[in-house]
Amino acid sequence: MSIDARVDSVIRYEDGGGELRLIDRPARPGGVPGIKGQSLLWFHTAPHEVTALNGLDIWGGSSTLMLGDIAIARRDGYAHIVFCDRETFLIAVERYHQSERSVA
């Protein structure tokens, strides 16, 4: 259940649930591409800002979904995730963007 993917799109349903559609993570210069592991992760609820994941690289194993070095969700089955609290999610997104700027 390993994931090394880019979020291709975030779909929100009217009931508050939704899905993350994943693609293989492109390789960085001199690196190797990631393997998405699966095409879709779905959720019942998410932070309002969940669409901020569009285009970002996520990774994880059988228990946790990570954005950079911060856990943003726990795995609850093969394709279902439960997001962390909103504050942790926003910190993860901010730190992800900070680290991407420092790499550039």
Short mmCIF file of C-alpha atoms in Angstrom, two decimals:
data_model
loop_
_atom_site.label_atom_id
_atom_site.label_comp_id
_atom_site.label_asym_id
_atom_site.label_seq_id
_atom_site.Cartn_x
_atom_site.Cartn_y
_atom_site.Cartn_z
CA MET A 1 0.00 0.00 0.00
CA SER A 2 2.94 2.29 -0.59
CA ILE A 3 2.24 5.66 -2.22
CA ASP A 4 4.70 8.06 -3.89
CA ALA A 5 2.40 10.21 -5.99
CA ARG A 6 1.37 13.64 -7.20
CA VAL A 7 -2.20 14.74 -6.52
CA ASP A 8 -3.63 15.23 -10.00
CA SER A 9 -6.97 16.56 -8.73
CA VAL A 10 -9.08 16.89 -5.62
CA ILE A 11 -12.80 16.25 -6.05
CA ARG A 12 -15.23 17.51 -3.37
CA TYR A 13 -18.73 16.06 -3.09
CA GLU A 14 -21.75 17.99 -1.83
CA ASP A 15 -21.83 15.86 1.33
CA GLY A 16 -18.31 17.00 2.34
CA GLY A 17 -16.56 13.85 1.20
CA GLY A 18 -14.42 13.51 -1.86
CA GLU A 19 -11.43 11.92 -3.50
CA LEU A 20 -7.81 12.52 -4.35
CA ARG A 21 -6.92 11.40 -7.86
CA LEU A 22 -3.27 10.42 -8.06
CA ILE A 23 -0.62 10.13 -10.76
CA ASP A 24 2.96 8.87 -10.58
CA ARG A 25 5.25 11.51 -9.09
CA PRO A 26 7.49 12.96 -11.80
CA ALA A 27 11.24 12.61 -11.28
CA ARG A 28 13.19 15.57 -9.99
CA PRO A 29 16.36 16.45 -11.94
CA GLY A 30 18.74 13.54 -11.55
CA GLY A 31 16.16 11.52 -9.62
CA VAL A 32 13.71 8.75 -10.30
CA PRO A 33 9.92 9.01 -10.62
CA GLY A 34 7.59 7.84 -7.88
CA ILE A 35 5.01 5.09 -8.23
CA LYS A 36 1.51 6.22 -7.28
CA GLY A 37 0.55 2.80 -5.93
CA GLN A 38 -3.11 3.47 -6.62
CA SER A 39 -5.15 5.94 -8.62
CA LEU A 40 -7.61 7.13 -6.00
CA LEU A 41 -7.96 7.84 -2.29
CA TRP A 42 -11.36 8.84 -0.91
CA PHE A 43 -12.42 10.63 2.27
CA HIS A 44 -15.63 11.40 4.20
CA THR A 45 -14.52 14.80 5.49
CA ALA A 46 -11.54 17.06 4.89
CA PRO A 47 -10.22 20.49 5.81
CA HIS A 48 -11.92 23.18 3.73
CA GLU A 49 -8.56 23.87 2.07
CA VAL A 50 -8.08 20.29 0.85
CA THR A 51 -7.91 21.50 -2.77
CA ALA A 52 -4.51 22.98 -1.86
CA LEU A 53 -3.21 19.44 -2.47
CA ASN A 54 -3.72 19.82 -6.23
CA GLY A 55 -0.34 19.33 -7.89
CA LEU A 56 1.52 18.47 -4.67
CA ASP A 57 3.56 15.33 -4.02
CA ILE A 58 2.37 12.99 -1.26
CA TRP A 59 3.77 9.73 0.04
CA GLY A 60 3.06 7.13 2.66
CA GLY A 61 2.60 3.53 3.61
CA SER A 62 -0.14 1.36 5.02
CA SER A 63 -0.94 3.62 7.97
CA THR A 64 -0.12 7.25 7.13
CA LEU A 65 -0.31 9.74 4.26
CA MET A 66 2.43 12.36 4.33
CA LEU A 67 2.96 15.79 2.81
CA GLY A 68 6.66 16.47 3.17
CA ASP A 69 7.54 15.35 6.68
CA ILE A 70 4.08 15.91 8.23
CA ALA A 71 1.30 13.33 8.44
CA ILE A 72 -1.84 14.79 6.86
CA ALA A 73 -4.05 11.70 7.05
CA ARG A 74 -4.21 8.17 8.37
CA ARG A 75 -5.06 5.27 6.11
CA ASP A 76 -8.32 3.58 7.03
CA GLY A 77 -8.33 0.72 4.56
CA TYR A 78 -6.82 0.40 1.12
CA ALA A 79 -8.33 3.49 -0.50
CA HIS A 80 -9.92 5.44 2.39
CA ILE A 81 -8.14 8.17 4.38
CA VAL A 82 -9.07 10.25 7.43
CA PHE A 83 -7.52 13.72 7.40
CA CYS A 84 -5.75 15.24 10.38
CA ASP A 85 -7.02 18.42 12.03
CA ARG A 86 -7.20 21.60 9.94
CA GLU A 87 -4.33 23.36 11.74
CA THR A 88 -1.90 20.50 11.13
CA PHE A 89 -3.03 20.29 7.50
CA LEU A 90 -2.40 24.01 6.91
CA ILE A 91 1.03 23.82 8.56
CA ALA A 92 1.93 20.87 6.32
CA VAL A 93 0.91 22.75 3.16
CA GLU A 94 2.84 25.85 4.22
CA ARG A 95 6.00 23.88 5.05
CA TYR A 96 5.73 21.94 1.79
CA HIS A 97 5.74 25.19 -0.19
CA GLN A 98 8.62 26.58 1.89
CA SER A 99 10.71 23.48 1.20
CA GLU A 100 9.91 23.61 -2.53
CA ARG A 101 11.06 27.25 -2.69
CA SER A 102 14.31 26.39 -0.92
CA VAL A 103 15.02 23.60 -3.46
CA ALA A 104 14.46 25.91 -6.45
#
